[in-house]
Each structure stands twice: as structure tokens, then as C-alpha cells.
Short mmCIF file of C-alpha atoms in Angstrom, two decimals:
data_model
loop_
_atom_site.label_atom_id
_atom_site.label_comp_id
_atom_site.label_asym_id
_atom_site.label_seq_id
_atom_site.Cartn_x
_atom_site.Cartn_y
_atom_site.Cartn_z
CA UNK A 19 8.70 12.04 -15.58
CA UNK A 20 10.51 9.87 -13.04
CA UNK A 21 12.61 6.96 -14.28
CA UNK A 22 10.91 3.62 -13.83
CA UNK A 23 7.43 5.16 -13.96
CA UNK A 24 5.16 4.51 -16.91
CA UNK A 25 4.93 7.88 -18.68
CA UNK A 26 1.14 8.02 -19.22
CA UNK A 27 0.54 7.06 -15.58
CA UNK A 28 3.11 9.59 -14.37
CA UNK A 29 1.50 12.32 -16.46
CA UNK A 30 -1.94 11.42 -15.15
CA UNK A 31 -0.64 11.50 -11.58
CA UNK A 32 0.95 14.91 -12.12
CA UNK A 33 -2.28 16.30 -13.55
CA UNK A 34 -4.25 14.93 -10.58
CA UNK A 35 -1.83 16.52 -8.13
CA UNK A 36 -2.10 19.91 -9.82
CA UNK A 37 -5.89 19.71 -9.98
CA UNK A 38 -6.15 18.86 -6.28
CA UNK A 39 -3.64 21.51 -5.25
CA UNK A 40 -5.47 24.11 -7.33
CA UNK A 41 -8.82 23.15 -5.81
CA UNK A 42 -7.33 23.22 -2.31
CA UNK A 43 -6.04 26.73 -2.93
CA UNK A 44 -9.41 27.82 -4.31
CA UNK A 45 -11.09 26.58 -1.13
CA UNK A 46 -8.69 28.55 1.03
CA UNK A 47 -6.32 25.85 2.24
CA UNK A 48 -2.82 27.09 3.00
CA UNK A 49 0.40 25.38 4.05
CA UNK A 50 2.55 26.87 6.79
CA UNK A 51 6.02 27.58 5.28
CA UNK A 52 7.56 26.12 8.44
CA UNK A 53 5.99 22.76 7.59
CA UNK A 54 7.52 22.90 4.13
CA UNK A 55 10.94 23.53 5.68
CA UNK A 56 10.40 20.68 8.14
CA UNK A 57 9.53 18.28 5.30
CA UNK A 58 12.47 19.50 3.23
CA UNK A 59 14.88 18.86 6.11
CA UNK A 60 13.33 15.46 6.80
CA UNK A 61 13.76 14.53 3.14
CA UNK A 62 17.43 15.43 3.37
CA UNK A 63 17.95 13.38 6.54
CA UNK A 64 16.40 10.34 4.90
CA UNK A 65 19.19 10.18 2.33
CA UNK A 66 22.17 12.00 3.80
CA UNK A 67 23.84 12.37 7.17
CA UNK A 68 24.50 16.04 6.59
CA UNK A 69 22.08 18.56 5.11
CA UNK A 70 25.00 20.10 3.21
CA UNK A 71 25.40 16.78 1.37
CA UNK A 72 21.75 16.97 0.39
CA UNK A 73 22.23 20.43 -1.08
CA UNK A 74 25.35 19.24 -2.90
CA UNK A 75 23.44 16.30 -4.39
CA UNK A 76 20.66 18.59 -5.57
CA UNK A 77 23.21 20.83 -7.28
CA UNK A 78 24.86 17.80 -8.89
CA UNK A 79 21.48 16.62 -10.19
CA UNK A 80 20.61 20.17 -11.31
CA UNK A 81 17.45 20.13 -9.21
CA UNK A 82 16.56 23.60 -7.88
CA UNK A 83 15.86 23.73 -4.15
CA UNK A 84 12.87 25.96 -4.83
CA UNK A 85 11.40 23.28 -7.12
CA UNK A 86 11.72 20.61 -4.41
CA UNK A 87 10.05 22.86 -1.85
CA UNK A 88 7.31 23.73 -4.32
CA UNK A 89 6.61 20.02 -4.83
CA UNK A 90 6.57 19.43 -1.07
CA UNK A 91 4.18 22.34 -0.59
CA UNK A 92 1.87 20.88 -3.23
CA UNK A 93 1.93 17.46 -1.55
CA UNK A 94 1.15 18.99 1.85
CA UNK A 95 -1.66 21.01 0.30
CA UNK A 96 -3.08 17.86 -1.27
CA UNK A 97 -2.84 16.10 2.10
CA UNK A 98 -4.85 18.87 3.78
CA UNK A 99 -7.47 18.74 1.06
CA UNK A 100 -7.82 14.94 1.13
CA UNK A 101 -7.95 14.83 4.93
CA UNK A 102 -10.64 17.50 5.23
CA UNK A 103 -12.65 17.06 2.05
CA UNK A 104 -12.55 13.25 1.79
CA UNK A 105 -11.29 11.33 4.83
CA UNK A 106 -13.10 13.40 7.46
CA UNK A 107 -16.39 13.09 5.56
CA UNK A 108 -16.39 9.30 5.20
CA UNK A 109 -19.02 7.55 7.31
CA UNK A 110 -19.41 3.80 7.80
CA UNK A 111 -22.61 2.52 9.40
CA UNK A 112 -22.95 -0.54 11.66
CA UNK A 113 -25.22 -2.03 8.98
CA UNK A 114 -22.45 -1.74 6.38
CA UNK A 115 -19.97 -3.38 8.77
CA UNK A 116 -22.39 -6.22 9.49
CA UNK A 117 -23.05 -6.84 5.79
CA UNK A 118 -19.32 -6.89 5.03
CA UNK A 119 -18.58 -9.32 7.85
CA UNK A 120 -21.34 -11.67 6.75
CA UNK A 121 -19.51 -12.03 3.42
CA UNK A 122 -15.86 -11.68 4.42
CA UNK A 123 -15.65 -13.05 7.99
CA UNK A 124 -13.78 -16.22 6.98
CA UNK A 125 -11.20 -14.30 4.99
CA UNK A 126 -10.66 -11.75 7.76
CA UNK A 127 -10.29 -14.52 10.33
CA UNK A 128 -7.72 -16.25 8.15
CA UNK A 129 -5.79 -13.01 7.73
CA UNK A 130 -5.79 -12.59 11.52
CA UNK A 131 -4.48 -16.11 12.05
CA UNK A 132 -0.93 -17.38 12.48
CA UNK A 133 0.57 -20.39 10.74
CA UNK A 134 3.46 -22.52 11.95
CA UNK A 135 5.12 -23.47 8.70
CA UNK A 136 7.97 -25.57 7.40
CA UNK A 137 9.38 -25.42 3.89
CA UNK A 138 11.37 -27.52 1.48
CA UNK A 139 13.08 -26.23 -1.66
CA UNK A 140 13.43 -27.87 -5.05
CA UNK A 141 15.65 -26.62 -7.89
CA UNK A 142 13.10 -27.44 -10.62
CA UNK A 143 9.35 -27.85 -10.73
CA UNK A 144 9.65 -31.34 -12.25
CA UNK A 145 11.87 -32.48 -9.37
CA UNK A 146 9.00 -32.20 -6.86
CA UNK A 147 7.69 -35.68 -5.99
CA UNK A 148 4.01 -36.39 -6.56
CA UNK A 149 3.60 -37.97 -3.12
CA UNK A 150 4.49 -35.13 -0.76
CA UNK A 151 3.22 -37.09 2.23
CA UNK A 152 6.21 -39.38 1.82
CA UNK A 153 8.67 -36.55 2.48
CA UNK A 154 9.88 -37.04 6.04
CA UNK A 155 13.11 -35.04 5.90
CA UNK A 156 14.42 -31.87 4.31
CA UNK A 157 11.82 -29.49 5.73
CA UNK A 158 12.98 -26.40 7.60
CA UNK A 159 10.77 -25.20 10.46
CA UNK A 160 9.95 -21.50 9.93
CA UNK A 161 8.14 -21.07 13.24
CA UNK A 162 4.97 -19.04 13.67
CA UNK A 163 4.23 -16.54 10.90
CA UNK A 164 1.24 -14.14 10.78
CA UNK A 165 -0.77 -14.93 7.66
CA UNK A 166 -0.93 -11.25 6.68
CA UNK A 167 2.89 -11.10 6.59
CA UNK A 168 3.11 -13.74 3.88
CA UNK A 169 3.42 -12.73 0.24
CA UNK A 170 0.33 -12.94 -1.94
CA UNK A 171 1.56 -16.06 -3.83
CA UNK A 172 2.24 -17.89 -0.56
CA UNK A 173 -1.14 -16.85 0.87
CA UNK A 174 -2.84 -18.21 -2.25
CA UNK A 175 -0.88 -21.46 -2.02
CA UNK A 176 -1.95 -21.95 1.62
CA UNK A 177 -5.59 -21.08 1.02
CA UNK A 178 -7.96 -23.64 2.55
CA UNK A 179 -5.22 -25.84 4.04
CA UNK A 180 -5.53 -27.48 7.44
CA UNK A 181 -2.75 -28.57 9.80
CA UNK A 182 -0.66 -31.24 8.06
CA UNK A 183 -1.48 -29.96 4.58
CA UNK A 184 1.01 -29.17 1.83
CA UNK A 185 0.87 -26.07 -0.33
CA UNK A 186 1.04 -25.97 -4.08
CA UNK A 187 4.54 -25.12 -5.36
CA UNK A 188 5.57 -21.46 -5.10
CA UNK A 189 8.45 -20.03 -7.10
CA UNK A 190 10.71 -17.95 -4.86
CA UNK A 191 14.10 -16.58 -5.93
CA UNK A 192 14.54 -19.13 -8.69
CA UNK A 193 13.63 -22.17 -6.59
CA UNK A 194 10.34 -24.01 -6.07
CA UNK A 195 9.11 -24.11 -2.49
CA UNK A 196 6.58 -26.40 -0.85
CA UNK A 197 5.16 -25.25 2.49
CA UNK A 198 3.72 -27.58 5.10
CA UNK A 199 1.23 -26.31 7.66
CA UNK A 200 2.35 -27.69 11.02
CA UNK A 201 -0.11 -25.81 13.23
CA UNK A 202 -2.61 -23.00 13.00
CA UNK A 203 -4.00 -20.64 15.60
CA UNK A 204 -6.69 -18.06 15.12
CA UNK A 205 -7.42 -14.80 16.91
CA UNK A 206 -8.60 -14.82 20.51
CA UNK A 207 -12.06 -14.14 21.94
CA UNK A 208 -11.63 -10.44 21.34
CA UNK A 209 -11.51 -11.09 17.59
CA UNK A 210 -15.04 -9.77 16.97
CA UNK A 211 -13.96 -6.26 17.91
CA UNK A 212 -10.86 -6.61 15.77
CA UNK A 213 -12.88 -7.89 12.83
CA UNK A 214 -15.32 -4.98 13.08
CA UNK A 215 -12.41 -2.50 13.15
CA UNK A 216 -10.82 -4.19 10.11
CA UNK A 217 -14.14 -4.18 8.26
CA UNK A 218 -14.69 -0.49 8.98
CA UNK A 219 -11.17 0.35 7.78
CA UNK A 220 -11.62 -1.58 4.52
CA UNK A 221 -15.01 -0.02 3.80
CA UNK A 222 -13.71 3.47 4.61
CA UNK A 223 -10.72 2.96 2.30
CA UNK A 224 -13.01 1.88 -0.53
CA UNK A 225 -15.28 4.87 -0.01
CA UNK A 226 -12.27 7.18 0.11
CA UNK A 227 -10.99 5.85 -3.21
CA UNK A 228 -14.41 6.29 -4.78
CA UNK A 229 -14.74 9.84 -3.41
CA UNK A 230 -11.24 10.68 -4.66
CA UNK A 231 -12.03 9.45 -8.17
CA UNK A 232 -15.32 11.37 -8.17
CA UNK A 233 -13.54 14.60 -7.20
CA UNK A 234 -10.88 14.06 -9.88
CA UNK A 235 -13.57 13.46 -12.50
CA UNK A 236 -15.42 16.61 -11.45
CA UNK A 237 -12.24 18.70 -11.62
CA UNK A 238 -11.27 17.27 -15.00
CA UNK A 239 -14.69 18.15 -16.34
CA UNK A 240 -14.56 21.64 -14.86
CA UNK A 241 -11.16 22.46 -16.37
CA UNK A 242 -11.65 20.49 -19.60
CA UNK A 243 -8.75 18.09 -19.02
CA UNK A 244 -8.51 15.51 -21.80
CA UNK A 245 -5.90 12.80 -22.40
CA UNK A 246 -4.82 11.91 -25.92
CA UNK A 247 -2.98 8.76 -26.96
#
């Protein structure tokens, strides 16, 4: 179990990986050993300048090279299985896209928009004045920021605001921040195509998650996997 990972969740994840890898092998999927070597070398380059340093670190951590390659092979096998048995079989109809857009168009448009923001910081929540409109100085112009690049708390604080509006306070790094919306600009005329692509991606991701969970359930039932507290 990796440090920092909740043990029950880590165990569940490990079981899922082994179930998928076993099913992939049963269906005849195979991983080219050269791809395993490529992934192993890439893993080493991510952390060390020299591959010899990677090997030395593995020895120091008492992690067998064969075990690392076995894990990489299992991950590649799972990737093949998911790509061919789940992702490639997902279909999204124009009707589904239309229905999604009729409900989520406003949210998708907002996420495709850009905000020109300024911010002001306060050391304590109680030090924020009630009349924010009276604050003429102290704001720092942040320039144009894509809405999707903002953190979830900031997105929530800006929800529904128009140009000139002030956000609710957001706690960031121990300080309380008020954002002011200076300007807003939405996507261009080509946004309809972009919205349809985004809708299709979201629907496909949801269907993929559902298909994944269905496969895991079927495999658990087949092999009698049970979790005990």
C-alpha cells in the first residue's frame, strides 16, 4: 500500500487492476515487451538524469526491477483492455448531445468564458468591510483569466456575477481574498461547435465510467471477490 493512500481504497484499486489485467489476458490481449522497456526507461527519466541513478534508487528502496516492470506491464495491459473494450465502444448520439446542451448550455458557456479580475487580500474574515463598493484602492489587476483555470472555490465565488460585481470571500493560503469582475468575454461565434464537442466528451466520460464499473462488478461476481471491514 502506498504511503498517503487510504488503505481500503488502495486495496480496492489493486484488486480492480488485477481483475482487469486477468480479463485482458483471458481475452488474448498481450503487451509487447519493448513497450514495457520503453515505459520503464521513461519512468527513470522522469525522476533521474541518469538511468543508473534510477537503478541505484530502486536498490536503495529494495524494489526489484522485475516487480516494477511487472506493474508497468499490468498497467499497459489494462490500458489496452479499457481502450478496446470500453472507450472504443462508447457511442454518443446527436440527441444525447442536444439534451445535454439544453440543460447545461449556460454552465458550458461560462466555463468557456474569460474573466478580467482584480483581487484584494484581507488578513482576517472579520476585517472585510461590509460595503465593498466603497473600496477604491488596494485591488491588484490579475488580467484575463480563463474561467476553467480558476480553482473550484473561486469559480463558485464568481458564479452569477456580472462586470463590476464582487465575489464572496475565498480563503487562499491563510488570507481572505475578494475578487472583482472587471470585464467578461464569452466564446466567439464558433462556440456552438465547441459546446457540442465538450458535451460529447462529458457524456462519453460518464458512459465510460459507468461501463468500467459494470465490468468491475461483473468480474467481482465471477471470481467471488468480497470486501470485509
